[in-house]
mmCIF file of C-alpha atoms in Angstrom:
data_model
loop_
_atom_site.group_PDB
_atom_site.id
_atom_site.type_symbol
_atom_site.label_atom_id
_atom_site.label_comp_id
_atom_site.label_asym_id
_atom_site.label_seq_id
_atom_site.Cartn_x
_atom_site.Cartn_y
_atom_site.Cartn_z
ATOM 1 C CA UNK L 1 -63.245 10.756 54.522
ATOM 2 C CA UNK L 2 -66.418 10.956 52.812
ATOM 3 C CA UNK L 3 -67.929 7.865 50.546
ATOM 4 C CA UNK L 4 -67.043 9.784 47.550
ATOM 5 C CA UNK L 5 -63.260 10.737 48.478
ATOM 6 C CA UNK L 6 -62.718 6.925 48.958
ATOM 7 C CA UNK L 7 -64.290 6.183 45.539
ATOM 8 C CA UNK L 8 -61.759 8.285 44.338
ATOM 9 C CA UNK L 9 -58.803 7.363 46.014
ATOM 10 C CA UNK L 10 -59.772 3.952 45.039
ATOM 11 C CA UNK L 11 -59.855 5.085 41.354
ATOM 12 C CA UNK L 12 -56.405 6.622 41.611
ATOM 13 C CA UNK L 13 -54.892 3.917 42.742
ATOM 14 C CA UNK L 14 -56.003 0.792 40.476
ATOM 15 C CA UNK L 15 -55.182 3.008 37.943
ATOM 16 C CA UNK L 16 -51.812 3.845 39.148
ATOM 17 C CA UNK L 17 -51.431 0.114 39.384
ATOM 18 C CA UNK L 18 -52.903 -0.265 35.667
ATOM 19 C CA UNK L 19 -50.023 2.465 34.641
ATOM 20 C CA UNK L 20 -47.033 0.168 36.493
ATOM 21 C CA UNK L 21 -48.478 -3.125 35.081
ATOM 22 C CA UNK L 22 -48.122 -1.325 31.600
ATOM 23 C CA UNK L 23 -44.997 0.243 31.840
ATOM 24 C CA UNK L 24 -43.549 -3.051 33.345
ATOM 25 C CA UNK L 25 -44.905 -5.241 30.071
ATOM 26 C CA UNK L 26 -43.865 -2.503 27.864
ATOM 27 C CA UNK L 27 -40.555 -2.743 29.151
ATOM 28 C CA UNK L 28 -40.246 -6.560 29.670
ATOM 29 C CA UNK L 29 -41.339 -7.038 25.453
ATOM 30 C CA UNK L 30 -38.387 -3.948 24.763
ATOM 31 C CA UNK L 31 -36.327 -6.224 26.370
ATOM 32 C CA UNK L 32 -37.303 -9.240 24.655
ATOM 33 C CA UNK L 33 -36.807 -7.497 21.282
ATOM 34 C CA UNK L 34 -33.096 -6.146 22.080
ATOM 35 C CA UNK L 35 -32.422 -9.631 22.802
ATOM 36 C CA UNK L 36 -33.744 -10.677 19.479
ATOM 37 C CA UNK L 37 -31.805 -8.113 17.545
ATOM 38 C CA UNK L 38 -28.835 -8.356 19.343
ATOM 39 C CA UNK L 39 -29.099 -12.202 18.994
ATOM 40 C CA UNK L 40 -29.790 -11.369 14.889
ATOM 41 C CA UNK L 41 -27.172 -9.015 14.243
ATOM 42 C CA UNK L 42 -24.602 -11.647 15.915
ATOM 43 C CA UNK L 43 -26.087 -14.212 14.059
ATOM 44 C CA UNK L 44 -25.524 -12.180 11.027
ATOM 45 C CA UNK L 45 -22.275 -11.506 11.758
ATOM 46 C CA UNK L 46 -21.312 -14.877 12.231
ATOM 47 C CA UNK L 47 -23.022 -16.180 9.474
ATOM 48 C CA UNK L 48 -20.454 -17.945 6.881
ATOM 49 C CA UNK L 49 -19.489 -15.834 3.682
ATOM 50 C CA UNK L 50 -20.386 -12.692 5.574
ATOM 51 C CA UNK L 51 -18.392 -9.503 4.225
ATOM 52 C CA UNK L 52 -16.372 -7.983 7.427
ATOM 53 C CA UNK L 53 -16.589 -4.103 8.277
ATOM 54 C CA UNK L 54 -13.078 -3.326 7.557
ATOM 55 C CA UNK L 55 -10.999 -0.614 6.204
ATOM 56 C CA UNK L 56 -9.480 -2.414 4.202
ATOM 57 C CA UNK L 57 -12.860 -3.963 2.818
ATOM 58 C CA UNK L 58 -14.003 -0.570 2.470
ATOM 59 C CA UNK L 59 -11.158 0.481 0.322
ATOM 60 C CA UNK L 60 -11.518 -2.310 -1.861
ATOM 61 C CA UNK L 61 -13.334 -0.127 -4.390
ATOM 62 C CA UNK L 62 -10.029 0.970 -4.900
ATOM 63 C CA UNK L 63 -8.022 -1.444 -6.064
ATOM 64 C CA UNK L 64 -10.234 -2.141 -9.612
ATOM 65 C CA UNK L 65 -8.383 0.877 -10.902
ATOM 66 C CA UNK L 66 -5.129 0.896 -8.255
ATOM 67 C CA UNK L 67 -4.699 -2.592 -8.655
ATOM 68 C CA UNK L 68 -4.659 -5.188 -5.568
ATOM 69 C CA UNK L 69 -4.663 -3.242 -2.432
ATOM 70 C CA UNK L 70 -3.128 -0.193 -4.356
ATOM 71 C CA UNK L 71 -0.183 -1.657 -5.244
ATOM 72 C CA UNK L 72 -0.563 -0.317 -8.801
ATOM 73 C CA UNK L 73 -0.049 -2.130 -12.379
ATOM 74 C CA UNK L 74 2.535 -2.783 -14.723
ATOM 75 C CA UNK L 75 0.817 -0.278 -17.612
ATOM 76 C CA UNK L 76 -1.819 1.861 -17.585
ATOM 77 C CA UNK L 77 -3.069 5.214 -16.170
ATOM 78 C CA UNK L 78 -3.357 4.566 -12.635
ATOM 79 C CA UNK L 79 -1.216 5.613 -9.734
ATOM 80 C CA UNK L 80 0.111 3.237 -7.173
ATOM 81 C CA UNK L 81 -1.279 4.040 -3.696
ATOM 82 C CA UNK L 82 0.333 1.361 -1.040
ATOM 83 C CA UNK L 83 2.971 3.040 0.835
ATOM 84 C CA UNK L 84 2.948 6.733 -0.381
ATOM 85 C CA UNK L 85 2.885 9.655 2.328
ATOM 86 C CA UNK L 86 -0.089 9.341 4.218
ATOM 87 C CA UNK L 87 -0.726 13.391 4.248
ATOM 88 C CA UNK L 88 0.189 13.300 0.216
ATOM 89 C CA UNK L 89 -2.913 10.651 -0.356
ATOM 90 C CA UNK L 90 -5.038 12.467 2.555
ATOM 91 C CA UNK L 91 -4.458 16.173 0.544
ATOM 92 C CA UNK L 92 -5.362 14.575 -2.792
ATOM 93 C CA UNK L 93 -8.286 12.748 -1.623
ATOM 94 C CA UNK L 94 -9.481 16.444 -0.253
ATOM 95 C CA UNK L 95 -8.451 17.596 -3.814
ATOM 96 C CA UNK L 96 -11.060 15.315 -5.398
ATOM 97 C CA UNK L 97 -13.663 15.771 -3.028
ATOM 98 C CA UNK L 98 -13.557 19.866 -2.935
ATOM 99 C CA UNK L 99 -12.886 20.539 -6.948
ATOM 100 C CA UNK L 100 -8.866 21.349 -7.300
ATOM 101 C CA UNK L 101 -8.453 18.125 -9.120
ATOM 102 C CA UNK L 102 -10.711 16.304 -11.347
ATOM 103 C CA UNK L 103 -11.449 12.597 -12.552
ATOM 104 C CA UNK L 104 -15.542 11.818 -13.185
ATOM 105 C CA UNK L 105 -14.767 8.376 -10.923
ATOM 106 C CA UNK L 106 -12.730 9.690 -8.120
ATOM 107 C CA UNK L 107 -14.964 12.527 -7.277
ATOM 108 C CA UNK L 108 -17.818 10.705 -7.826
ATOM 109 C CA UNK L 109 -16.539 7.958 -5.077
ATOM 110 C CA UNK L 110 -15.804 10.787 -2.824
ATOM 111 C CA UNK L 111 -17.669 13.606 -2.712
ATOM 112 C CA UNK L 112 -19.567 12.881 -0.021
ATOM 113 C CA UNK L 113 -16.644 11.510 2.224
ATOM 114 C CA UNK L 114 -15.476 13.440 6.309
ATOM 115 C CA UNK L 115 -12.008 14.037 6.328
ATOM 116 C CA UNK L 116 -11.810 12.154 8.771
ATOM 117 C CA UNK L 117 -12.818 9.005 6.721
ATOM 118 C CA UNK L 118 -10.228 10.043 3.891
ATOM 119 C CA UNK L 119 -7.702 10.578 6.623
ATOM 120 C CA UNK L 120 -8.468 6.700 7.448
ATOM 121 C CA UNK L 121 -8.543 5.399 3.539
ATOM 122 C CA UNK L 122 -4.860 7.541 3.574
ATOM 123 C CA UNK L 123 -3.426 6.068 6.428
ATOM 124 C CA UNK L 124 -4.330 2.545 5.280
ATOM 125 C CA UNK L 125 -2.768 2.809 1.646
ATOM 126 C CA UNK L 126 -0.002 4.995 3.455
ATOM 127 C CA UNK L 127 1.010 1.977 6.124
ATOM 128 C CA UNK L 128 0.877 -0.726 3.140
ATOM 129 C CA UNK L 129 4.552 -2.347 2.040
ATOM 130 C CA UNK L 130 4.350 -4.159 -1.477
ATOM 131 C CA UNK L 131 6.215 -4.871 -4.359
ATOM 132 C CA UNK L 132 6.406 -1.803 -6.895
ATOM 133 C CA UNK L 133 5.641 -3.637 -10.663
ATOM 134 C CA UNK L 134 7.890 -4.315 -13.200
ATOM 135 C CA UNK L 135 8.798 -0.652 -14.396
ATOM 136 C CA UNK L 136 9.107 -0.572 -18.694
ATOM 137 C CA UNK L 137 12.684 -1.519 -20.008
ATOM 138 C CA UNK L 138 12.435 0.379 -23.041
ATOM 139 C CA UNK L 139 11.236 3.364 -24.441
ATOM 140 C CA UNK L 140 10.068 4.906 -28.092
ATOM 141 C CA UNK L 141 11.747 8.350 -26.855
ATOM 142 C CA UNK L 142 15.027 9.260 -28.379
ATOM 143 C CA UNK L 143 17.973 9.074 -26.340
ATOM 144 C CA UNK L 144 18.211 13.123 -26.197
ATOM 145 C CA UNK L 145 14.569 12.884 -25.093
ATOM 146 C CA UNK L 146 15.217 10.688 -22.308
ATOM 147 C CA UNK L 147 18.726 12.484 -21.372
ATOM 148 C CA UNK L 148 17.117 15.930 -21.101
ATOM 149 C CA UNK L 149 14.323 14.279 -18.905
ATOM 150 C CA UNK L 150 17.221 12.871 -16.500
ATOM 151 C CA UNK L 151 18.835 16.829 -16.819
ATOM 152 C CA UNK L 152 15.676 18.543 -15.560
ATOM 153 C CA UNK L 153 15.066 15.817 -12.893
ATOM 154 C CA UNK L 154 18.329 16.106 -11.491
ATOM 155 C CA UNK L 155 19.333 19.705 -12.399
ATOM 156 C CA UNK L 156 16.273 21.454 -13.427
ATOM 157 C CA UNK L 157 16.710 24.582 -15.522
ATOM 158 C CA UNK L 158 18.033 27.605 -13.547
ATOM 159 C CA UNK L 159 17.925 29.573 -16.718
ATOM 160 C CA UNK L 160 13.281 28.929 -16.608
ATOM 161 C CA UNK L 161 13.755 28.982 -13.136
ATOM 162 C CA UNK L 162 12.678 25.334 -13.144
ATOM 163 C CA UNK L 163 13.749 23.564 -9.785
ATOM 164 C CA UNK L 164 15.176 20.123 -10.038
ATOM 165 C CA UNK L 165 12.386 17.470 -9.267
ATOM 166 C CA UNK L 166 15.005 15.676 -7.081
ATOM 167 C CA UNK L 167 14.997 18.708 -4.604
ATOM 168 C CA UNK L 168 11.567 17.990 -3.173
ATOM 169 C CA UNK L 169 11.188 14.532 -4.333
ATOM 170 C CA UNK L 170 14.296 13.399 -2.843
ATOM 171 C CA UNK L 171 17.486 11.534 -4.445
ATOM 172 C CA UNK L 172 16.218 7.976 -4.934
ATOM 173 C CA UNK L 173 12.277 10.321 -6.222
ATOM 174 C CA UNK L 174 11.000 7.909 -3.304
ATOM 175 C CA UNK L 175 9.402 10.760 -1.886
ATOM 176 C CA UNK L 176 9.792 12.970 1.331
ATOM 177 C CA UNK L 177 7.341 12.796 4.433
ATOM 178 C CA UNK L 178 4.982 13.783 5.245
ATOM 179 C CA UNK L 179 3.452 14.911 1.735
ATOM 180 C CA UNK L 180 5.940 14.740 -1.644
ATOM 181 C CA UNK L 181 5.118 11.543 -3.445
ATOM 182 C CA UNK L 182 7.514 9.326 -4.985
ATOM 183 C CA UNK L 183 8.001 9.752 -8.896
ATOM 184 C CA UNK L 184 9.306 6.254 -9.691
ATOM 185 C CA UNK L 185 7.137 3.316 -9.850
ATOM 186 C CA UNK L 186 4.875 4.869 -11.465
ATOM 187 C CA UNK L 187 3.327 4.848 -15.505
ATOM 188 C CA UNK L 188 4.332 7.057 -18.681
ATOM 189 C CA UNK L 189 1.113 8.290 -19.137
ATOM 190 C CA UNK L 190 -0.012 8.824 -15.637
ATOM 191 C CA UNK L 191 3.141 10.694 -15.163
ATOM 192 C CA UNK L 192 2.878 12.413 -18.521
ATOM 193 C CA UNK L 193 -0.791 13.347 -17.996
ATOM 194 C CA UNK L 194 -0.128 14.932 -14.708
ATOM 195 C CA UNK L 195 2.519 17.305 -15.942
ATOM 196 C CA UNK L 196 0.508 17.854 -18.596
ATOM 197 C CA UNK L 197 -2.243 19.139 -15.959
ATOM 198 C CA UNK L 198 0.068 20.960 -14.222
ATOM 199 C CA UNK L 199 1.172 23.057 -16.953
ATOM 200 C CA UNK L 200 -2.362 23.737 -18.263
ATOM 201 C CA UNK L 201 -3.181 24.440 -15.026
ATOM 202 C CA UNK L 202 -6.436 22.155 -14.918
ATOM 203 C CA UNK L 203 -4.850 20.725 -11.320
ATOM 204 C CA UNK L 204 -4.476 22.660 -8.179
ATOM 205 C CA UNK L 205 -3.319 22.132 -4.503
ATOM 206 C CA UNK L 206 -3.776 23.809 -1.497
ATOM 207 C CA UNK L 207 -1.758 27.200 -1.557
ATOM 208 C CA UNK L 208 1.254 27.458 -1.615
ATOM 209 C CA UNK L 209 0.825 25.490 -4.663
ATOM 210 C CA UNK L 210 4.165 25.324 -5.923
ATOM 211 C CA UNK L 211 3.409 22.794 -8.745
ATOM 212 C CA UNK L 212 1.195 25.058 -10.112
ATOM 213 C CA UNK L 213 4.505 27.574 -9.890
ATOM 214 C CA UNK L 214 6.923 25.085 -11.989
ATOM 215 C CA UNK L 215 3.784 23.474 -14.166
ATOM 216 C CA UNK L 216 3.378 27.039 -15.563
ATOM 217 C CA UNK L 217 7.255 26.891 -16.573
ATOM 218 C CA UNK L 218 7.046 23.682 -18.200
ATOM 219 C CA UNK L 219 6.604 22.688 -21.924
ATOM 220 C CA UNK L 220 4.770 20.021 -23.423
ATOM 221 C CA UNK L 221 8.697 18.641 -24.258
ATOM 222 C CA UNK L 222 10.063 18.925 -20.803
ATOM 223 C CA UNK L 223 6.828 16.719 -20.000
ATOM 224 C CA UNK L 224 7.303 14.189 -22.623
ATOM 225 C CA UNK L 225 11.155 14.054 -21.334
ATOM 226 C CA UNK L 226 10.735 13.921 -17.465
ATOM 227 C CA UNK L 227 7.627 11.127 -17.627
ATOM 228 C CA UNK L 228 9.651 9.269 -20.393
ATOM 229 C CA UNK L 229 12.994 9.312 -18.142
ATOM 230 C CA UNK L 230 11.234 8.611 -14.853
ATOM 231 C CA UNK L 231 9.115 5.365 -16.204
ATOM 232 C CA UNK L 232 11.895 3.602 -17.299
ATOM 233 C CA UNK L 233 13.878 4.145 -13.751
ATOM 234 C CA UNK L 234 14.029 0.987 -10.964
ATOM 235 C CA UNK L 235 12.289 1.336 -8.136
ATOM 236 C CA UNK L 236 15.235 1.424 -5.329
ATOM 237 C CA UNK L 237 15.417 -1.478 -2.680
ATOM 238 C CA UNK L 238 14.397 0.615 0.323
ATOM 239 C CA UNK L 239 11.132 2.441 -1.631
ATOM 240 C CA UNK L 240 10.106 4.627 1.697
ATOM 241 C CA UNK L 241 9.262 8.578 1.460
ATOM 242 C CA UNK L 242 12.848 9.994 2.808
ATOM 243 C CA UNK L 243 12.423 11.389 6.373
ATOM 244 C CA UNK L 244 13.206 15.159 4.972
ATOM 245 C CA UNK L 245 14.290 16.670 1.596
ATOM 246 C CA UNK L 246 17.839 16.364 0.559
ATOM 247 C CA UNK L 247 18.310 20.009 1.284
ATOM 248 C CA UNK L 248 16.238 23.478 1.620
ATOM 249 C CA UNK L 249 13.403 23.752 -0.606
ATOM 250 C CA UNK L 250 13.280 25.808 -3.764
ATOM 251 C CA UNK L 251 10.155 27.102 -3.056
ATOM 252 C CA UNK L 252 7.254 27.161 -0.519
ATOM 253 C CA UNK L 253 4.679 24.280 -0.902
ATOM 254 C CA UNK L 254 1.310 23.207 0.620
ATOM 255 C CA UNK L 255 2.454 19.274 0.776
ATOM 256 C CA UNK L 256 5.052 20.686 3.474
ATOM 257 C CA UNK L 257 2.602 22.943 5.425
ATOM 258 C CA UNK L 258 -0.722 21.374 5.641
#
């Protein structure tokens, strides 16, 4: 080997030792700062007064309008979420996000939501069990108002071809797994406003949408009679969705299928 080749060699390895020295310190200081962070974020975690990564602390923007962990309010607008059909909450959270129903606040807070995160917010308010409110004792409806509400919940009108409510919401209107809500429980005007949406056709579901098909039947008295009616009912001991309806369905409907 000539004087040169050696001078070379040489070269190639210091620097090849100058490379493992590097990579070595470079990989000792990534270690040291994992440790750190790691070390940090635990610190963090435990600090004291530290807000926990929960679902349930996640869904707490809820409950300002749904009341404490969705358990609803004695008055008002809002729905009650805690123990409704998970697939019911799931469909209507979809509803928000992808335009069939509308509120400025809801699809604001969800708009940008997987389904796979609404499928969790569902399943929490779904697996919930709390007292329903105090439901009104008394009404400024007449009496006929509030007996041809009870009529159309429990009969319907053949003659409009206007199904009974009690069909698909069940007997005790506590709802029927795994997506027909429960109609008691909840407020006049949230009940009332619904309807009214329903009939003017400003809310949609997922086809078959067979609100849509008995909203379009409805009118503005038949609303004012069933919400009256159903706000000033009890909420029954055992409040559960019913495991299936109380008989075939009138019609075919997306909270059944999907």
């Amino acid at each position: 080997m000539t004087r040169s080749h050696r001078l070379l060699a040489g070269l190639r390895i210091l620097l090849l030792a100058i490379a493992a020295i590097a990579v070595s310190t470079a990989a000792s200081a990534q270690a040291a700062a994992s440790t750190s962070t790691s070390t940090s974020t635990a610190a963090r975690a435990a600090a004291p007064g530290r807000v926990p990564d929960t679902i349930a602390q996640r869904a707490a923007a809820c409950v300002a309008c749904h009341g404490r962990e969705g358990a609803s309010t004695n008055a008002g607008y809002f729905p009650r979420l805690a123990g409704k059909p998970e697939v019911y909450l799931f469909n209507q959270l979809r509803s928000f996000r992808d335009g069939r129903r509308f509120n400025t606040d809801m699809v604001h807070l969800v708009r940008h939501l997987s389904d796979d995160y609404l499928r969790e917010l569902a399943r929490y308010f779904a697996e919930l069990d709390l007292p329903y409110p105090k439901v009104a004792e008394t009404s400024d409806a007449p009496e006929a108002t509030l007996q041809q509400g009870r009529k159309l919940v429990f009969e319907g009108d053949p003659g409009r071809g206007i199904p009974a409510c009690a069909q698909c919401h069940g007997q005790a209107l506590t709802g029927v797994l795994p997506g027909i809500p429960a109609l008691v429980g909840l407020p006049r005007l949230y009940l009332s406003s619904q309807l009214g949406d329903w009939l003017t056709g400003s809310r949609h579901a997922l086809p078959p949408d067979c609100m849509a098909e008995v909203g379009r039947k409805l009118s503005n008295a038949d609303v004012n009679a069933v919400a009256s009616w159903l706000a000033l009912q009890p909420v029954p001991a055992n409040a559960k969705p019913a495991a299936t309806p109380p008989g075939p369905l009138p019609m075919r409907c997306s909270a059944m299928e999907n």
